[in-house]
Short mmCIF file of C-alpha atoms in Angstrom, two decimals:
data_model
loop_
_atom_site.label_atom_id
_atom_site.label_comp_id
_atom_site.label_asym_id
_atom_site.label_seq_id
_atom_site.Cartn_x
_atom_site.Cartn_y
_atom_site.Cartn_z
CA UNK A 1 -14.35 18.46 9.94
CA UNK A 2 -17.92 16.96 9.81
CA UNK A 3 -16.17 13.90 8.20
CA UNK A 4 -14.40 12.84 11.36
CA UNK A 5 -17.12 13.20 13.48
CA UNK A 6 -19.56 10.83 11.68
CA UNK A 7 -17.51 7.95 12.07
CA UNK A 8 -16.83 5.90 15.20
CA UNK A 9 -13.19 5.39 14.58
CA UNK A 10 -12.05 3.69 17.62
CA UNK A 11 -14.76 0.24 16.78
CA UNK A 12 -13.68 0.76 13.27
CA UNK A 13 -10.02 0.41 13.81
CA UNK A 14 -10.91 -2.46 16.26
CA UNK A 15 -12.76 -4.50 13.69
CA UNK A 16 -10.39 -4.14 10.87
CA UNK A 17 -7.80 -5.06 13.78
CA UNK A 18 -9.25 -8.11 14.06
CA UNK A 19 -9.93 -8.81 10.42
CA UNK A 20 -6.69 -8.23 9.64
CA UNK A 21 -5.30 -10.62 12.34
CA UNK A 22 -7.27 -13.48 11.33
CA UNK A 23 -6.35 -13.06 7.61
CA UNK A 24 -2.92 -12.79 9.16
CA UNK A 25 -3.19 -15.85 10.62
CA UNK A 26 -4.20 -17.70 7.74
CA UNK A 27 -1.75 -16.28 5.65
CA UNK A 28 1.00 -17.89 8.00
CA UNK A 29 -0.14 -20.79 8.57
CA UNK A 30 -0.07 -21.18 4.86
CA UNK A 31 3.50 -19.77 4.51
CA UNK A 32 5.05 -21.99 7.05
CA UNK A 33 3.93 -24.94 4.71
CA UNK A 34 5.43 -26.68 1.59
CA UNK A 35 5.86 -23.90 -1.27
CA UNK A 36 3.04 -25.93 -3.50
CA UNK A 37 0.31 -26.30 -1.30
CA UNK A 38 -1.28 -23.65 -2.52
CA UNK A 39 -2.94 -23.26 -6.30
CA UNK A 40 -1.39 -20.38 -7.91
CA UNK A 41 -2.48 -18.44 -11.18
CA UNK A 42 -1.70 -15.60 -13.38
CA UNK A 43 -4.49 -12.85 -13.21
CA UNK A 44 -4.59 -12.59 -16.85
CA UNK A 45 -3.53 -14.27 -19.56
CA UNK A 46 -0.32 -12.59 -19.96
CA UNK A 47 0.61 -10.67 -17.01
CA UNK A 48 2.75 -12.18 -14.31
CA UNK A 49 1.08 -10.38 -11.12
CA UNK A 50 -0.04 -13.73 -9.41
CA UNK A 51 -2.94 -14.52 -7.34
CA UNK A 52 -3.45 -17.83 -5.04
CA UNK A 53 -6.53 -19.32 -2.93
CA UNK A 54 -5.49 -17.58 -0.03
CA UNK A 55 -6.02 -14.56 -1.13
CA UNK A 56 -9.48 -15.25 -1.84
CA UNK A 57 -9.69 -16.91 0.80
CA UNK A 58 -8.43 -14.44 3.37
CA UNK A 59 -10.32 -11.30 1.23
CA UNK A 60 -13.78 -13.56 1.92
CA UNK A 61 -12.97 -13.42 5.25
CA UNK A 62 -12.22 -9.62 5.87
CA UNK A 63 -15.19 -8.98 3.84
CA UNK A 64 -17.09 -11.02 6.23
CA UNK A 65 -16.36 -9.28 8.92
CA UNK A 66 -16.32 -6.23 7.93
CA UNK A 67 -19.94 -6.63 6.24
CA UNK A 68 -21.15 -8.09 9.33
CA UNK A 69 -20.10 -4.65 11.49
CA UNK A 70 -20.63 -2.16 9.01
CA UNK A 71 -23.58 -3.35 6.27
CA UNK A 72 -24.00 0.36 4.77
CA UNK A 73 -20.38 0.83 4.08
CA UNK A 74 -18.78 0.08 0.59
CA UNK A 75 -16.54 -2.92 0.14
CA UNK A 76 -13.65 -2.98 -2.78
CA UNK A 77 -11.01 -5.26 -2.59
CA UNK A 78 -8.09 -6.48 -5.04
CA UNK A 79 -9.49 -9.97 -5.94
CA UNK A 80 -13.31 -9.28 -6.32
CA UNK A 81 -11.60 -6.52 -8.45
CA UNK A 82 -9.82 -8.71 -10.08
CA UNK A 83 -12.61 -11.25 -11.13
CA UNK A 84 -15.13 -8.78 -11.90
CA UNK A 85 -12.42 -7.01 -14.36
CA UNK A 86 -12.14 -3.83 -13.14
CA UNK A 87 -13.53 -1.15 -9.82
CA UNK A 88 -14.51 2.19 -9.83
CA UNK A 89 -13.90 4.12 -6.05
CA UNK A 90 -17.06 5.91 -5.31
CA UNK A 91 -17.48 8.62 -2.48
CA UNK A 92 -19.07 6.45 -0.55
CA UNK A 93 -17.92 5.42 3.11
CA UNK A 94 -15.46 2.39 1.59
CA UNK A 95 -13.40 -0.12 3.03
CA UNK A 96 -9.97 -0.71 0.47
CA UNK A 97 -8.88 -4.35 0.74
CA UNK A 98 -5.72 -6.04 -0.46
CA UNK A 99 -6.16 -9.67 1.23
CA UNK A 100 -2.35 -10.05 1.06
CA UNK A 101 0.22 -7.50 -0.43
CA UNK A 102 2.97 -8.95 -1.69
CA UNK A 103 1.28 -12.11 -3.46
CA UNK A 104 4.88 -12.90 -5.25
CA UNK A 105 6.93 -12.62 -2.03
CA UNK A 106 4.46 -15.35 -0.39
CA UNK A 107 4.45 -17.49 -3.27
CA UNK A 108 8.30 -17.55 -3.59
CA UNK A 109 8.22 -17.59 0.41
CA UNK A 110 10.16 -13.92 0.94
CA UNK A 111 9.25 -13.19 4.02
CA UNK A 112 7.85 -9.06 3.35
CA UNK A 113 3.90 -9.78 2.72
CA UNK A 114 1.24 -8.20 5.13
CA UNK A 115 -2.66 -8.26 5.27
CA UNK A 116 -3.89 -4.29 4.29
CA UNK A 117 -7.29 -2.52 5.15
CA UNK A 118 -7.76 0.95 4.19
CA UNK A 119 -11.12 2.81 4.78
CA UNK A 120 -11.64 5.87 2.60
CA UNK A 121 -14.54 8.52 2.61
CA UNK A 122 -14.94 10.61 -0.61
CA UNK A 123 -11.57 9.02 -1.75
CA UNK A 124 -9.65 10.22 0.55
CA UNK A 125 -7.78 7.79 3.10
CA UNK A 126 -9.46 8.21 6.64
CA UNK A 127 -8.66 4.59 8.45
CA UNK A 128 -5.60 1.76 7.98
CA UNK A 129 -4.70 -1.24 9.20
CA UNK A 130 -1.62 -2.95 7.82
CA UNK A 131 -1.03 -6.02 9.41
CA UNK A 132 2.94 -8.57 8.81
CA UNK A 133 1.69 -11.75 9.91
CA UNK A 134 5.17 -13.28 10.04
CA UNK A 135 6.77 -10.60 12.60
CA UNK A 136 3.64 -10.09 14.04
CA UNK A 137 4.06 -6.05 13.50
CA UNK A 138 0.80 -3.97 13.38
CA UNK A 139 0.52 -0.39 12.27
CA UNK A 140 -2.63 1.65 12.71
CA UNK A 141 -3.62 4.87 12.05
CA UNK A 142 -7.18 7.29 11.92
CA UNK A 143 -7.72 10.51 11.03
CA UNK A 144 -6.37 12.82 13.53
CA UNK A 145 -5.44 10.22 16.10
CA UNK A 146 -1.30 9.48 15.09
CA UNK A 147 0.08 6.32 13.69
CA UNK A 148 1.17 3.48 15.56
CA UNK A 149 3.26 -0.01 15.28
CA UNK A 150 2.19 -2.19 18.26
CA UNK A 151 0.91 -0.03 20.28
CA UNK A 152 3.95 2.51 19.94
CA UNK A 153 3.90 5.86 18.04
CA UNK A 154 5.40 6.46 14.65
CA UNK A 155 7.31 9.17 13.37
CA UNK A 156 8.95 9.48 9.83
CA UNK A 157 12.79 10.35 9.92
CA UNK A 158 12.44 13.88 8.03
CA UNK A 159 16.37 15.46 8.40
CA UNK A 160 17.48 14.30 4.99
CA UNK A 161 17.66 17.41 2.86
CA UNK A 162 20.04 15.89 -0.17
CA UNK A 163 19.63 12.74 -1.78
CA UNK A 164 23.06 11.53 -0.68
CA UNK A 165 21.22 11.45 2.62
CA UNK A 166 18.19 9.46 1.19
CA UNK A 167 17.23 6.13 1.56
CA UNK A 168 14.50 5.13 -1.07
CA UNK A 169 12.28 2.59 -2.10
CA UNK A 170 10.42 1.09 -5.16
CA UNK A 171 9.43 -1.92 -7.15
CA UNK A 172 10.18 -3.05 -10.52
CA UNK A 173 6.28 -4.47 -10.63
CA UNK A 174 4.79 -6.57 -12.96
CA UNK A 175 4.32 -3.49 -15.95
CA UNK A 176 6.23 -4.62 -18.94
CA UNK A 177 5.52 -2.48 -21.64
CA UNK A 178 8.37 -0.15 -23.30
CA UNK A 179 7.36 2.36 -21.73
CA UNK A 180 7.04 1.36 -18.37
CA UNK A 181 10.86 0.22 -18.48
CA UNK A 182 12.00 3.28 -19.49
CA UNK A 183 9.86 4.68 -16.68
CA UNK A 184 11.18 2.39 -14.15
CA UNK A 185 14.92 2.51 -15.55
CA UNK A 186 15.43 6.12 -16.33
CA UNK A 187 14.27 6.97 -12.72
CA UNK A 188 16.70 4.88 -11.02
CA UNK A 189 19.41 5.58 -13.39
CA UNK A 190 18.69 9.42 -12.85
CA UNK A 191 18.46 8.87 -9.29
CA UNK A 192 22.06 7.38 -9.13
CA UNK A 193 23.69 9.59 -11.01
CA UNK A 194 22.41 12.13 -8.17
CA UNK A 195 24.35 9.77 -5.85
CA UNK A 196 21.28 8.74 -3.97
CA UNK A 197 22.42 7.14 -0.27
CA UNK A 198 20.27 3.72 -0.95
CA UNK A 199 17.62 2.31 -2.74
CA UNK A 200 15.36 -0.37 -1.89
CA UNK A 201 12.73 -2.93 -3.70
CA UNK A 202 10.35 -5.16 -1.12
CA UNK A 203 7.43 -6.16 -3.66
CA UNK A 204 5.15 -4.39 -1.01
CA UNK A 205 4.19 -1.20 -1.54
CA UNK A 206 2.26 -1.57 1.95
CA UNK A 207 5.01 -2.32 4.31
CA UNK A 208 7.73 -0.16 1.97
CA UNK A 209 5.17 2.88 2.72
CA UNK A 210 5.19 2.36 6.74
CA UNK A 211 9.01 1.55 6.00
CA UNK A 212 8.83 5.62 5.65
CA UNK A 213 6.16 6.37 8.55
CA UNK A 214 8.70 4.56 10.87
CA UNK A 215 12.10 6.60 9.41
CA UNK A 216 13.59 3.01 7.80
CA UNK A 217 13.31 4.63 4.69
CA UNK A 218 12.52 8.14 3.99
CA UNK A 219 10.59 7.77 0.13
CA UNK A 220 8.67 4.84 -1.53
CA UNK A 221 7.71 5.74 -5.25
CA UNK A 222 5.62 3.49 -7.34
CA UNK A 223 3.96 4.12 -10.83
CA UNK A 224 1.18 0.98 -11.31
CA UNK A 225 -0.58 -0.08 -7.57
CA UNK A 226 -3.83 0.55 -7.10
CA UNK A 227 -6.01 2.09 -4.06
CA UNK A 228 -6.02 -0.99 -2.55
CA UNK A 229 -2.40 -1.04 -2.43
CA UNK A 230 -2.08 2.22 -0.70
CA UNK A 231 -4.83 3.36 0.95
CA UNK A 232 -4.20 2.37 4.86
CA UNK A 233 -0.80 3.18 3.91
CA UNK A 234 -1.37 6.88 2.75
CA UNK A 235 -3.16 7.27 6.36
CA UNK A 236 -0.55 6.00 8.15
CA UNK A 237 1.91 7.94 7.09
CA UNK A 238 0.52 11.25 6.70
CA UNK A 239 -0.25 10.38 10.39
CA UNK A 240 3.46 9.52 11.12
CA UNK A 241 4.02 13.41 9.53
CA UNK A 242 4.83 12.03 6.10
CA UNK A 243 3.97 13.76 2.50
CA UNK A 244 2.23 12.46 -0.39
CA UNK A 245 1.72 13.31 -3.60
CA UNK A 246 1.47 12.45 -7.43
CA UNK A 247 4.60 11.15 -9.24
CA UNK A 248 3.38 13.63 -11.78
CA UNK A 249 4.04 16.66 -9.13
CA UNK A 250 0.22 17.04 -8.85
CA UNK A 251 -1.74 16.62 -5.53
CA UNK A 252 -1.90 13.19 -4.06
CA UNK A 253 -5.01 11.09 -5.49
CA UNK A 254 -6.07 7.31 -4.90
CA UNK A 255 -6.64 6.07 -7.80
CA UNK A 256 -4.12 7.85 -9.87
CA UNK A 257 -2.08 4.93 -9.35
CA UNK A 258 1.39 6.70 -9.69
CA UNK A 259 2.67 8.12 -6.06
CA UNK A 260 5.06 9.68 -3.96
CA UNK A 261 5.04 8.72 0.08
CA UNK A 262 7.61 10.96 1.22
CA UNK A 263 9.35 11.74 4.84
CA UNK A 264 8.95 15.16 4.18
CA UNK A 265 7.70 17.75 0.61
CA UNK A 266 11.69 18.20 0.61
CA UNK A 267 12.78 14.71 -0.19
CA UNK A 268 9.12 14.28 -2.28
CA UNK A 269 10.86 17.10 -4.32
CA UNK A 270 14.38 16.01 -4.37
CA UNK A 271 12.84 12.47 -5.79
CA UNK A 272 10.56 14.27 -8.28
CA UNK A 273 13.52 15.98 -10.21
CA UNK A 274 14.54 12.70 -11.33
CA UNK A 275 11.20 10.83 -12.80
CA UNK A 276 11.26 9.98 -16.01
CA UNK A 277 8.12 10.25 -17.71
CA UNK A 278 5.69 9.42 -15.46
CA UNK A 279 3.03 6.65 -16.78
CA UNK A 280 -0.66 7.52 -17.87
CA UNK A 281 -3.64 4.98 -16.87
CA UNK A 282 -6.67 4.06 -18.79
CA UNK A 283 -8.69 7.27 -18.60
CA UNK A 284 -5.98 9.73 -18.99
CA UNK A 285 -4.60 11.40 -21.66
#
């Protein structure tokens, strides 16, 4: 694949390494400090997805970085998304930034937030770094290479076979509407009545999909996070042996914002029997 040979992956995963562990850093020191030292505010008028200065702050700083190593590669990230009201993922050689996942875990001080860097080429997940700053855990993953958490090799746990052997996870996010409720509800309440073994909610679709790449959990489903949310994510996992795929059945995408990360296509299917109407995004029919 002419892809994987274009790209120096091992200095890539280094600098995004270290990127992601001085973001880290800030991030912490910042948790470890009184709950209102940091300026919080709503991303829109009426939505309750939060953002705070250290966000920006540590998304500045990746950017740096990363600009500084790599000036001909594409930069998206959730805040300058954000502020500039909207993205659009090109084909381009592009690094997929969310300066801290799990914004309303570190503003209530839960302790599941992590620093994520994703690098896609023509949309498609090539590169991750997801880095929890307050266990000091590290996954990595490139194309081709496996999927590690400091330094050790992952592997999803892929035996289940019947969702009364399944352990899943998801988030009631910050979608409100009617329909996304009856989304959200119908697919748990379907789920149960299968007798699913467990299910899970972390407010971090990052470190809920390596909960699957290291066999904690063997599915995290989400309808409403965005590339940035995912991207070193999908890498790692399909590098850990995982499956992906769209909560609609259809083939994994990026941007399509609903998704599967499954242990295996069994459990991906076992979990897609029981989705309730699966939401459509601006742009879809």
């Amino acid at each position: 694949n002419n892809v994987e040979m274009e790209f120096e992956w091992k200095e890539m995963l280094d600098v995004a390494v270290k990127a992601a562990k001085l973001a880290g850093a800030k991030i912490k020191e910042t948790y470890v400090q009184d709950k209102n030292v940091s300026s919080v505010e709503d991303k829109t008028v009426d939505s309750i997805d939060l953002v705070t200065d250290t966000d920006k702050a540590c998304e500045e700083l990746i950017f740096g970085i990363l600009k500084d190593s790599f000036p001909s590669h594409e930069l998206l990230g959730e805040e300058t998304s954000s502020a500039e009201g909207g993205y659009a993922l090109s084909d381009a050689p592009t690094w997929i930034v969310d300066p801290i996942d799990g914004t309303t875990n570190f503003v209530h001080r839960n302790a599941r937030v992590c620093v994520s860097i994703g690098f896609a080429v023509k949309k498609k997940a090539m590169l991750g770094v997801i880095y929890d700053p307050i266990i000091d855990e590290l996954f990595t993953a490139y194309i081709g290479n496996g999927a590690y958490v400091n330094g050790q090799r992952l592997q999803v746990d892929n035996e289940p076979t019947q969702l009364d052997q399944v352990v899943v996870s998801t988030n009631i996010g910050y979608l409100r509407s009617e329909l996304a409720i009856n989304h959200m509800m119908g697919t748990i309440t379907n789920l149960m009545k299968g007798n699913l073994r467990g299910l899970r909610m972390d407010g971090s679709a990052c470190l809920q999909i390596v909960s699957v790449a290291r066999g904690s959990t063997n599915c995290f489903y989400e309808c409403g996070p965005h590339p940035w949310d995912v991207c070193a994510g999908a890498i790692i996992l399909k590098e850990a042996g995982g499956f992906m795929c769209d909560l609609n059945g259809g083939e994994f995408d990026l941007c399509s914002r609903r998704y599967i990360f499954a242990c295996s296509e069994t459990v991906a299917n076992l979990i897609l029997k029981n989705v309730q109407t699966p939401l459509l995004f601006s742009g879809e029919d």
